[in-house]
Short mmCIF file of C-alpha atoms in Angstrom, two decimals:
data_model
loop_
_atom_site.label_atom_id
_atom_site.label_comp_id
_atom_site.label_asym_id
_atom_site.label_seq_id
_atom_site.Cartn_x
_atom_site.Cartn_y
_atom_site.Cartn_z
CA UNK A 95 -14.84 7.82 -11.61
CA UNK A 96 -10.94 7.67 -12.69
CA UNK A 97 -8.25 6.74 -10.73
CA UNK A 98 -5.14 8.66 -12.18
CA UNK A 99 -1.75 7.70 -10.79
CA UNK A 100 0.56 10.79 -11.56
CA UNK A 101 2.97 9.52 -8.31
CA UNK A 102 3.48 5.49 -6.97
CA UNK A 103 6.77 5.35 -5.03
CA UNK A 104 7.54 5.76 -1.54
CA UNK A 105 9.85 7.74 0.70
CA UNK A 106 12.07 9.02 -2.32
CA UNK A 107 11.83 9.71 -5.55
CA UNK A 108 13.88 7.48 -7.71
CA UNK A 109 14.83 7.22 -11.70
CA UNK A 110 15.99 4.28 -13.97
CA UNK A 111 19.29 4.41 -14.95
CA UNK A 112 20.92 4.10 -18.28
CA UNK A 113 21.78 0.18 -17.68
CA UNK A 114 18.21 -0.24 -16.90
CA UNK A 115 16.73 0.90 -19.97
CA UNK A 116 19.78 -0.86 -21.71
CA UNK A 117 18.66 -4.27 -20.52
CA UNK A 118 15.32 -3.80 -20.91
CA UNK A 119 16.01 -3.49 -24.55
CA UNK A 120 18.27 -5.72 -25.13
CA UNK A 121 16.07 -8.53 -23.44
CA UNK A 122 13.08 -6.86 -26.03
CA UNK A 123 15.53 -7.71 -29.13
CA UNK A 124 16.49 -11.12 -27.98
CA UNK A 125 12.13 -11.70 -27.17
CA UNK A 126 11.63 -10.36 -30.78
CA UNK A 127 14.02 -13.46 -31.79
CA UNK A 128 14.92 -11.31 -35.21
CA UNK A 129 11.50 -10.27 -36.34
CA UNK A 130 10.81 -7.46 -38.10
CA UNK A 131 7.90 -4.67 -37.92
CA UNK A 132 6.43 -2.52 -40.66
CA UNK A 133 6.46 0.81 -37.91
CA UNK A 134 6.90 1.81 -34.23
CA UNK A 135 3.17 0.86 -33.86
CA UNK A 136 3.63 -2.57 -34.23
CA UNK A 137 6.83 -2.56 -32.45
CA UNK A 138 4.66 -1.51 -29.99
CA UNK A 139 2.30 -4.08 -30.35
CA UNK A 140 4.87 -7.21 -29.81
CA UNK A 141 6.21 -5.22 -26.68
CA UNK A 142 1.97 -4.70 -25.10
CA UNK A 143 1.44 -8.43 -26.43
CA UNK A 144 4.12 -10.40 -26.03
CA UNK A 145 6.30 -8.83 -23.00
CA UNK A 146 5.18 -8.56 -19.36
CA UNK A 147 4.57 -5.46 -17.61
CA UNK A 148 8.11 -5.19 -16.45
CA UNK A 149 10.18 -6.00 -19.48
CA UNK A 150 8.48 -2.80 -21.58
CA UNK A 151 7.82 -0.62 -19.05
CA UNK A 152 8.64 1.54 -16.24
CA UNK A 153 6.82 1.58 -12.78
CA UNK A 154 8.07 4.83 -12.44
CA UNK A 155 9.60 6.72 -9.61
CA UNK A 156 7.35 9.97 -8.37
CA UNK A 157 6.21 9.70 -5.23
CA UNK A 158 2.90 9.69 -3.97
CA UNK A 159 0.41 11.72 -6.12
CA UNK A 160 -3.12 9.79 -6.97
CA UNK A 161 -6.01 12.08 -8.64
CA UNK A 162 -9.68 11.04 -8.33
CA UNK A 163 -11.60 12.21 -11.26
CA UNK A 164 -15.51 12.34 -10.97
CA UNK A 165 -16.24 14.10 -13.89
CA UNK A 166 -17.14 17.57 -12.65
CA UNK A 167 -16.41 19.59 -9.95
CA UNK A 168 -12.76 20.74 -8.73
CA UNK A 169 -9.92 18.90 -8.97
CA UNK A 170 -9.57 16.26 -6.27
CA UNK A 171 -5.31 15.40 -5.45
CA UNK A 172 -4.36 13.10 -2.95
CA UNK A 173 -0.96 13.85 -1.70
CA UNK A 174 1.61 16.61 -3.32
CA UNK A 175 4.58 14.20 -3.55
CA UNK A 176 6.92 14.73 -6.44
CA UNK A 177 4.43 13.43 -8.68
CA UNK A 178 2.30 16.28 -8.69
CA UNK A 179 4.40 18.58 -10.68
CA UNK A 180 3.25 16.55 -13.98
CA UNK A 181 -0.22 16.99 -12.89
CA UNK A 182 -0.12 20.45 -12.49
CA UNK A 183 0.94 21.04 -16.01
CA UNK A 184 -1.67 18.53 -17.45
CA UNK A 185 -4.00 19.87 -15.13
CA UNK A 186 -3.48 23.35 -16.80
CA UNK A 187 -3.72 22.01 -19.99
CA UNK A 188 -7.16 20.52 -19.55
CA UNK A 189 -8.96 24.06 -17.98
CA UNK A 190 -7.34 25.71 -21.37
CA UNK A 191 -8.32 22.84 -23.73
CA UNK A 192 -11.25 21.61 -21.79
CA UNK A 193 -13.03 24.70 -19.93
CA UNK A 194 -12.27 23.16 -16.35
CA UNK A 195 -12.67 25.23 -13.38
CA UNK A 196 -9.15 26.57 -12.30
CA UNK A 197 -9.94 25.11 -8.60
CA UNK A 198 -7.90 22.04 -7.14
CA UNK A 199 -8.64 20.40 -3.88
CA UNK A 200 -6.32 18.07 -1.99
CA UNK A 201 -5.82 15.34 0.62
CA UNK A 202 -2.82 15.59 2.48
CA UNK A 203 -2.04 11.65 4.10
CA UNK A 204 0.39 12.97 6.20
CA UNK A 205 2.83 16.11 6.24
CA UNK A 206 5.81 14.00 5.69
CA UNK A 207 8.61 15.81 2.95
CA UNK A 208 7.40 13.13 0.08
CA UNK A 209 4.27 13.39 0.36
CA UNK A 210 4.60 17.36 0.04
CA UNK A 211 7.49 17.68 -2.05
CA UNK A 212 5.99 18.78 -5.37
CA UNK A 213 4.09 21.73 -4.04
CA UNK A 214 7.04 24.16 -4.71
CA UNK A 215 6.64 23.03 -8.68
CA UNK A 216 2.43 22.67 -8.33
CA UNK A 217 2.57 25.64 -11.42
CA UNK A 218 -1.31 26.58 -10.79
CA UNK A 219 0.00 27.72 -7.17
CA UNK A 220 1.84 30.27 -9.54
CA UNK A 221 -0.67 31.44 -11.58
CA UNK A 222 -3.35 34.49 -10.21
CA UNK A 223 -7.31 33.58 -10.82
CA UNK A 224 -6.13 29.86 -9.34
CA UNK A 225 -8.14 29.06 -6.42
CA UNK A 226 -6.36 25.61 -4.40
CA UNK A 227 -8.10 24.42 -1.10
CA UNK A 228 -5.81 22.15 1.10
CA UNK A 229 -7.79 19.54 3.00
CA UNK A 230 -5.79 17.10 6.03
CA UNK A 231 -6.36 15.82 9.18
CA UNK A 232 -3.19 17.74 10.35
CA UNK A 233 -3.71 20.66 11.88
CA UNK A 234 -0.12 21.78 11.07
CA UNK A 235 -0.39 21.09 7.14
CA UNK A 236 0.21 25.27 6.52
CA UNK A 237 3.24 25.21 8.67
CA UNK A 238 4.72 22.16 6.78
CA UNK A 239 3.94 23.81 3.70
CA UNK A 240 5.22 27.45 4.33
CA UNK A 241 8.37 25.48 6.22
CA UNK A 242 9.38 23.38 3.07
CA UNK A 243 9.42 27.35 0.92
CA UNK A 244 11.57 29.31 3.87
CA UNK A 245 14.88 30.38 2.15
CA UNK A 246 17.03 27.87 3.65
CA UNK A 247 15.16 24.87 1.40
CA UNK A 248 13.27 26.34 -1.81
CA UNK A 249 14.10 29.88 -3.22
CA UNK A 250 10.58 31.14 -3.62
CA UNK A 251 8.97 32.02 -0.43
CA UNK A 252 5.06 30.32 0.09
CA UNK A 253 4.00 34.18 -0.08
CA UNK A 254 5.19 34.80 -3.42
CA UNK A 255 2.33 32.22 -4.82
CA UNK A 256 -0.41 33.94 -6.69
CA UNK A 257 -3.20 31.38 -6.61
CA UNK A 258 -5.61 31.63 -3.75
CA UNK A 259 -4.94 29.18 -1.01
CA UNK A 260 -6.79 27.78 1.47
CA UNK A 261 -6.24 25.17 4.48
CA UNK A 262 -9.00 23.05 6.07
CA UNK A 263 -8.41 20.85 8.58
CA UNK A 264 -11.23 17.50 8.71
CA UNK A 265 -12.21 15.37 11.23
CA UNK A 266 -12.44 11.31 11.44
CA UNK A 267 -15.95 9.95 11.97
CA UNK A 268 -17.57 13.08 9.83
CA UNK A 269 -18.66 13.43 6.28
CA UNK A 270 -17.93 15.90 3.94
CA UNK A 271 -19.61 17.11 0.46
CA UNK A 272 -16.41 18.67 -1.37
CA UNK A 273 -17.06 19.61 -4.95
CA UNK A 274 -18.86 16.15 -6.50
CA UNK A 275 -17.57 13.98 -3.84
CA UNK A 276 -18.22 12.99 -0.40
CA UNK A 277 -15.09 12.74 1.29
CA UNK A 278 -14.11 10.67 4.97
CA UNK A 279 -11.42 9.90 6.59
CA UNK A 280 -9.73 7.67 8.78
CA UNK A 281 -6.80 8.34 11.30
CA UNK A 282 -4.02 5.75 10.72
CA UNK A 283 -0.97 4.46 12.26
CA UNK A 284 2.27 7.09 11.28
CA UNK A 285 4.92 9.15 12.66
CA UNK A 286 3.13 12.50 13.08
CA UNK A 287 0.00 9.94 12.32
CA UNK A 288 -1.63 9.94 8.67
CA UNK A 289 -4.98 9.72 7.13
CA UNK A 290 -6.89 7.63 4.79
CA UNK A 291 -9.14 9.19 2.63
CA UNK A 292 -12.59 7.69 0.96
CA UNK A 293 -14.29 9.28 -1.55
CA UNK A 294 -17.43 8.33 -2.87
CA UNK A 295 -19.14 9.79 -6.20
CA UNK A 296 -22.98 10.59 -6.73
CA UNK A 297 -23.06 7.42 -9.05
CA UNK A 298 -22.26 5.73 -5.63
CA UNK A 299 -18.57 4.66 -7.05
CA UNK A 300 -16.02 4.54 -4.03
CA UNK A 301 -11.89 4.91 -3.79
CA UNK A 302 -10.26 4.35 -0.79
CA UNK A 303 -6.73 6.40 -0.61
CA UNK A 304 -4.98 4.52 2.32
CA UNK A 305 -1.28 5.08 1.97
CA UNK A 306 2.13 5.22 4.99
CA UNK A 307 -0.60 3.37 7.23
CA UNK A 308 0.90 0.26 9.65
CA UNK A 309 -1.25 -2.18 10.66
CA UNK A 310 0.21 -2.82 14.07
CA UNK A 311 0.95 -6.11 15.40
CA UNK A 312 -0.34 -5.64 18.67
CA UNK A 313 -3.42 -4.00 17.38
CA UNK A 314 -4.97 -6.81 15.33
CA UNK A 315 -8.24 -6.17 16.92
CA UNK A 316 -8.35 -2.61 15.43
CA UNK A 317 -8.37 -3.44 12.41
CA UNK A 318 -12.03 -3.88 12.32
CA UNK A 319 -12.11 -0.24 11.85
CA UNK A 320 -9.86 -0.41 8.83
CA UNK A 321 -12.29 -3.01 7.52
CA UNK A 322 -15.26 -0.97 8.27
CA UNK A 323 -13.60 2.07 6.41
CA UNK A 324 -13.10 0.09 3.13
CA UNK A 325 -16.01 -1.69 3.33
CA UNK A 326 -17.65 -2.35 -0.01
CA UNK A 327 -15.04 -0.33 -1.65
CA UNK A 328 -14.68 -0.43 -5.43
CA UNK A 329 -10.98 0.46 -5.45
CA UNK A 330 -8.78 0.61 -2.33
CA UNK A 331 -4.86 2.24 -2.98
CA UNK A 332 -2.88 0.84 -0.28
CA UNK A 333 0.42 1.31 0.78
CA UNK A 334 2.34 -2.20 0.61
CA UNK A 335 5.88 -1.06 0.96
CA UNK A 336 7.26 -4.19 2.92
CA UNK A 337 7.01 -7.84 2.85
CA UNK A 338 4.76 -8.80 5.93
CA UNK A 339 8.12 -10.46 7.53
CA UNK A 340 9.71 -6.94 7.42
CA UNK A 341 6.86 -4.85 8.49
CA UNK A 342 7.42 -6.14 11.81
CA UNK A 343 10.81 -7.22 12.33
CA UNK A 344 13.65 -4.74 11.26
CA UNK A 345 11.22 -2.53 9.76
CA UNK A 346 8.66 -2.11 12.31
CA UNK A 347 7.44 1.12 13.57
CA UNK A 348 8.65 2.59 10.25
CA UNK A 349 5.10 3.26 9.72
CA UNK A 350 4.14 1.11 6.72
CA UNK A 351 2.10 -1.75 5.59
CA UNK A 352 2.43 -5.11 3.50
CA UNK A 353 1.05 -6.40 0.50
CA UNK A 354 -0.44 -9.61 2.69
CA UNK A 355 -2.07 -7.31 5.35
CA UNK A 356 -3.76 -5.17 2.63
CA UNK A 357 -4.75 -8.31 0.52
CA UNK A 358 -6.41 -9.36 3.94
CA UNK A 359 -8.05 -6.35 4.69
CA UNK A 360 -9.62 -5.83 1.27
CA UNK A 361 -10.87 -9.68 1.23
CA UNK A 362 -12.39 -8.85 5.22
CA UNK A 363 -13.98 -5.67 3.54
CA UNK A 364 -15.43 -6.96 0.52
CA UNK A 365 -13.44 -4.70 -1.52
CA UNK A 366 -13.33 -5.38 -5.38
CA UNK A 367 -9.81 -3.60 -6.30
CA UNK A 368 -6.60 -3.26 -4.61
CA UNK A 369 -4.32 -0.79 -5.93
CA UNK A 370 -0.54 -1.94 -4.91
CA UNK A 371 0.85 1.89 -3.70
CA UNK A 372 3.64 3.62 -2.04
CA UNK A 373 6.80 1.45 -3.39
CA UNK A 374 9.74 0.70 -2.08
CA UNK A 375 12.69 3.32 -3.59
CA UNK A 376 15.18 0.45 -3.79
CA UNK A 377 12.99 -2.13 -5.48
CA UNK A 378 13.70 -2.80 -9.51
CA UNK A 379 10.62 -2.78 -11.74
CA UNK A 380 11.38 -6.25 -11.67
CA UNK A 381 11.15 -6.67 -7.96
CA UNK A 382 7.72 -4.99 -7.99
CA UNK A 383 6.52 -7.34 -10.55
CA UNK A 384 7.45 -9.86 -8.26
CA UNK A 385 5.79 -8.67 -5.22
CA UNK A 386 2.57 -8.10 -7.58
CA UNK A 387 2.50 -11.92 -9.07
CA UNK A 388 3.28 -12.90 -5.51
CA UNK A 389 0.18 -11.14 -3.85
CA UNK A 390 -2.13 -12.18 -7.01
CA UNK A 391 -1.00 -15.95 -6.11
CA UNK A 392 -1.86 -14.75 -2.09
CA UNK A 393 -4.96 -13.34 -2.92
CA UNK A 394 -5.91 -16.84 -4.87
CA UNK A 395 -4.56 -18.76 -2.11
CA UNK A 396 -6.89 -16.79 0.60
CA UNK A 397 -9.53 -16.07 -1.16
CA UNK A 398 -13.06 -16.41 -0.09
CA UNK A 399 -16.78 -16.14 -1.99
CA UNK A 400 -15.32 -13.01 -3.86
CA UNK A 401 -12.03 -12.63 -5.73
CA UNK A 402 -10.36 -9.15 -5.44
CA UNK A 403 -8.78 -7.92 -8.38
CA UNK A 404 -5.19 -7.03 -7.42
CA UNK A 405 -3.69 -4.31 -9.90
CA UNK A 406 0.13 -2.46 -9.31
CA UNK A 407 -0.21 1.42 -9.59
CA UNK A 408 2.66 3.03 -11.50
CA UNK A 409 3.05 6.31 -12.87
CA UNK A 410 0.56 7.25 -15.68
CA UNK A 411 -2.31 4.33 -14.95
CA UNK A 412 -5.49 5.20 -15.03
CA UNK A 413 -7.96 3.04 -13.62
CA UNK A 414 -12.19 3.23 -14.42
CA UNK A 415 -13.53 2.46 -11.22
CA UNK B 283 -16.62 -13.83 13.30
CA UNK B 284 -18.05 -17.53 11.95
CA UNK B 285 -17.39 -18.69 16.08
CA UNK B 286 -14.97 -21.18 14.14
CA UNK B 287 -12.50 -23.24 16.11
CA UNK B 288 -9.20 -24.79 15.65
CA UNK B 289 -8.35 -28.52 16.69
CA UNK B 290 -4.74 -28.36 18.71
CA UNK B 291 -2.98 -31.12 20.11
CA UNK B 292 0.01 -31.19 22.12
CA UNK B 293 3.02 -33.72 22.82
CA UNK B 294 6.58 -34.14 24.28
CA UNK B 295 9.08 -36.14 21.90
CA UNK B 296 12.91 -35.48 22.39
CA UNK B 297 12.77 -32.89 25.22
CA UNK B 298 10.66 -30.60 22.78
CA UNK B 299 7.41 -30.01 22.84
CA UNK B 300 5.40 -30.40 19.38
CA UNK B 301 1.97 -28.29 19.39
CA UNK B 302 -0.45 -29.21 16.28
CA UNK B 303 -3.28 -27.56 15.33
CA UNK B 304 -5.75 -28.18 12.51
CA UNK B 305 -7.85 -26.08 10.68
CA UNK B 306 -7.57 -22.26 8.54
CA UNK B 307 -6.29 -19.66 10.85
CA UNK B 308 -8.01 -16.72 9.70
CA UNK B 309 -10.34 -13.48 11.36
CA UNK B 310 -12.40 -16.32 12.88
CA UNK B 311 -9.79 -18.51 14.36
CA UNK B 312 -6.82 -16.08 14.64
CA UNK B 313 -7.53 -14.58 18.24
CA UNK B 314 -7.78 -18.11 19.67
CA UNK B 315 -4.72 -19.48 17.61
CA UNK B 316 -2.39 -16.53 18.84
CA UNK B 317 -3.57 -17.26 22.58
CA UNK B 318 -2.67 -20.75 22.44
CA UNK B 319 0.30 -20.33 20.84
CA UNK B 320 1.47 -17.23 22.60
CA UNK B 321 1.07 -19.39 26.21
CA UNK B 322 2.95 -22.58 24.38
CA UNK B 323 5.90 -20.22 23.58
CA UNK B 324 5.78 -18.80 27.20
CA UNK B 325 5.70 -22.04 29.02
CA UNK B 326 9.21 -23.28 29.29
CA UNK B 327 12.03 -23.15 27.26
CA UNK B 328 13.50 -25.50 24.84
CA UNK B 329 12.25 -26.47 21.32
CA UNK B 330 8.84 -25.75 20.38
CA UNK B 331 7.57 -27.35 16.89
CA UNK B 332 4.65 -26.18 15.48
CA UNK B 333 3.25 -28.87 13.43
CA UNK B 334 1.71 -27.06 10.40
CA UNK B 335 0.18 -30.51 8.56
CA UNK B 336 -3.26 -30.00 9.70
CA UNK B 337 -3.52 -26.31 9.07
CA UNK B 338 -4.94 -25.13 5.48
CA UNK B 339 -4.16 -22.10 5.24
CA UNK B 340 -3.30 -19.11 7.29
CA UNK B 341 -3.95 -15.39 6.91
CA UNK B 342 -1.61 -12.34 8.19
CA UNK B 343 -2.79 -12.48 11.35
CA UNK B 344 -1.60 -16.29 11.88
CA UNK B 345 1.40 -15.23 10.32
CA UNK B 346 1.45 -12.05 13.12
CA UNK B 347 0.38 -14.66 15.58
CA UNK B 348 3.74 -16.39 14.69
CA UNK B 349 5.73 -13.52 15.39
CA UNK B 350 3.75 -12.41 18.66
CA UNK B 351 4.60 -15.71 19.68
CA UNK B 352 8.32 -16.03 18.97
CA UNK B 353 8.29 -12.56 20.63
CA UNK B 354 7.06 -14.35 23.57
CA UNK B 355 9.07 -17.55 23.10
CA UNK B 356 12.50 -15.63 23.43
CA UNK B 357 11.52 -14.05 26.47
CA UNK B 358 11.54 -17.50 28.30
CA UNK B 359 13.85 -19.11 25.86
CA UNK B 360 11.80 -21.12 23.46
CA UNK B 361 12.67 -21.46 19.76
CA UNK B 362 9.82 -22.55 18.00
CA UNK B 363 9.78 -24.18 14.42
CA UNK B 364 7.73 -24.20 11.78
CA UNK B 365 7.17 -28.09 10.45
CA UNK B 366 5.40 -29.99 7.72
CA UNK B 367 3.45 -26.92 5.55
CA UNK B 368 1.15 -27.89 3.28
CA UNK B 369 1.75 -26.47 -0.46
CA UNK B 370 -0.59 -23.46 0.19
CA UNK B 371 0.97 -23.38 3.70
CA UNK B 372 4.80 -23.54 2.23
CA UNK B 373 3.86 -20.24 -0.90
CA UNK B 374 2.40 -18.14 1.96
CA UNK B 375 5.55 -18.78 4.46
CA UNK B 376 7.57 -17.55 1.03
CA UNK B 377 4.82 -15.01 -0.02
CA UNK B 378 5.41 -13.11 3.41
CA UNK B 379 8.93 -13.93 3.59
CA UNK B 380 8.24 -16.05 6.60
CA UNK B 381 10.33 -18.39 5.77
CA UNK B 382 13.47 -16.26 6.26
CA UNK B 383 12.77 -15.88 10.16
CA UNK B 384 11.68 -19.24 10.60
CA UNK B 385 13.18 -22.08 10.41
CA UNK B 386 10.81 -24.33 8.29
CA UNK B 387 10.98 -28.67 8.26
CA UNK B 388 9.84 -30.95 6.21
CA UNK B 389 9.36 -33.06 8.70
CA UNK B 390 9.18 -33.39 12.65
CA UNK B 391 12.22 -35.17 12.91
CA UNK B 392 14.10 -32.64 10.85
CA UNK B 393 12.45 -30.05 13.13
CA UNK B 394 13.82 -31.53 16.02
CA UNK B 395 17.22 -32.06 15.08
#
């Protein structure tokens, strides 16, 4: 199974600016300390070597778009935030170059205008002999759909999309056999609620998908069903927007979760990955490096028998689960 | 749940009350740490310190537990305190920015001035 991050951020899409990739360099020249390299490839080298994560890169800004890749069957999308208009192309490009089926599935979280955002510029949707089956927990998901096209907020109406589309609406507590995977999912705390997904692949392999879920305060004791959801889990994405002290002071009831909540929950369930997900839009690549050396220290700190590995998703990882 | 318990101790010094309890404060212990907290912070107002020297570590629902209880604590006009953290004690308090709605001593007299 692969773990393909096409969209990490939360809420809002957001960019980095000019200055940003400006400093970025000119902290790379000052770290190269006036060496030289023979070509861009070992330029590249000194900046995967020598630089953290950070300093070279980009965490991206696309919001929430996460494809779980088993190997055969359809396509399997979690969310349609703006992230999924890069997939869509690639996703082309692989049933030309590679013979895969022109069929995508997804897993709609929630409804909510970034998690649905890239639909409009999903190209298969535009393309006849496409066949896209939209899975959620929502009952409403085609209305939110078809709303977000209506002339007054895209130009091209839902109806003008060639592909064949359907809508399924799941239920908690039932299990599903959807192309190679066998799908669950969980109802979660949300405006409008949301859903956590859990797929698991014939070679047993399981990702959890658990993003804009809060872990309410006053609910502590329900989190055994979280736990029970993720249990044994060999990769769980988890939204960690907040610092815990946020989640529930001035941001409480906004509907997400912390990176010390999810760090607990994983440890409680046994889990072996946690994917950091679902990033705060004002945060600096350099405040999300933070927050992810902070919750590997956390994770050390609280750790029991079994260490979690604690990774930060950004746009374009891949992870082999 | 490993039926785990926490020591706690209580005193008066100064006109505050200082509550101490000892042990990790984790799924096990959490439930019965937010209790007796929760009913510290309700009875009577004043200063409450929470003596964190004897505690070895807390997960996010001690941390909750902490907020539940301040929650409680302003209703009947208690400020509570955080005092003495251990190192692993003092990076979680800044891991979970706990430390910015709490105040956080180095000592109990500092926490009672």
């Amino acid at each position: 199974m692969l773990v393909r991050f096409w969209g990490t951020r939360g809420s809002l899409p957001v960019a980095a600016k000019a200055n940003a990739v400006r400093n970025k360099i000119a902290a790379a020249l000052v770290a190269a300390s006036g060496r030289t390299f023979a070509d861009e490839g070992a330029a590249r080298e000194f900046l995967e070597s020598e630089l953290d994560f950070a300093a070279a890169h980009t965490y991206g800004g696309a919001t929430s778009c996460v494809e779980v890749d088993v190997g055969q069957g359809p396509f399997i999308v979690c969310d349609m935030g703006s992230g999924l208009r890069e997939l869509g192309l690639d996703s082309l490009r692989r049933c030309t170059q590679e013979g895969h089926a022109r069929e995508w599935h997804f897993f709609l979280s929630h409804l909510h205008w970034d998690h649905i955002m890239g639909f409009p510029f999903f190209v298969p949707a535009f393309v006849p002999g496409s066949k896209i089956v939209i899975h959620s927990g929502h009952a409403d998901a085609e209305e939110a759909l078809r709303r977000q096209q209506e002339e007054i907020s895209f130009p091209v109406p839902f109806d003008y999309l060639r592909a064949e589309i359907e809508f399924r609406t799941l239920e908690p507590g039932r299990e599903y056999e959807i192309g190679a995977v066998t799908v669950s999912l969980i109802e979660q705390h949300h405006s409008h609620s949301s859903y956590g997904f859990r797929f698991r692949d014939a070679a047993g392999k399981v990702a959890i998908y658990s993003t804009d879920s809060e872990h309410k305060i006053d609910r502590m004791e329900g989190e055994a069903d979280v736990v029970a959801f993720f249990a044994d889990a060999d990769l769980v994405v988890c939204d960690t927007m907040y610092s815990l002290a946020d989640s529930v002071s001035m941001k409480e009831d906004w509907g997400h979760s912390s990176n010390i909540v999810a760090v607990d929950l994983c440890h409680e369930a046994r889990a072996r990955r946690l994917a950091l997900f679902h990033h705060e839009p004002t945060y600096s690549d350099a405040d999300i490096a933070r927050m992810h050396h902070e919750t590997i220290r956390y994770e050390e700190l609280t750790r029991g028998a079994v260490a979690l590995e604690v990774l930060c998703a950004y746009d374009g990882l891949c992870v082999e689960v | 749940m490993s039926g785990s318990t926490l020591g706690w101790t209580t005193e008066s010094r100064g006109g505050a009350r200082i509550v101490a309890p000892a042990g990790r404060v984790d799924e096990a212990t959490a439930t019965e740490f937010t209790e007796r907290l929760r009913e510290a912070a309700a009875a009577g107002g004043g200063t409450l310190v929470l003596d964190l020297a004897g505690i070895a570590y807390m997960s996010s629902r001690g941390l909750r537990a902490l907020t539940l209880a301040q929650r409680k604590g302003s209703e009947a006009g208690t400020t509570i305190v955080l005092a003495r953290p251990n190192p692993t004690m003092r990076e979680i308090l800044a891991i979970s920015r706990y430390d910015m709605v709490f105040k956080v001593a180095e000592t109990i007299e500092d926490a009672l001035a």
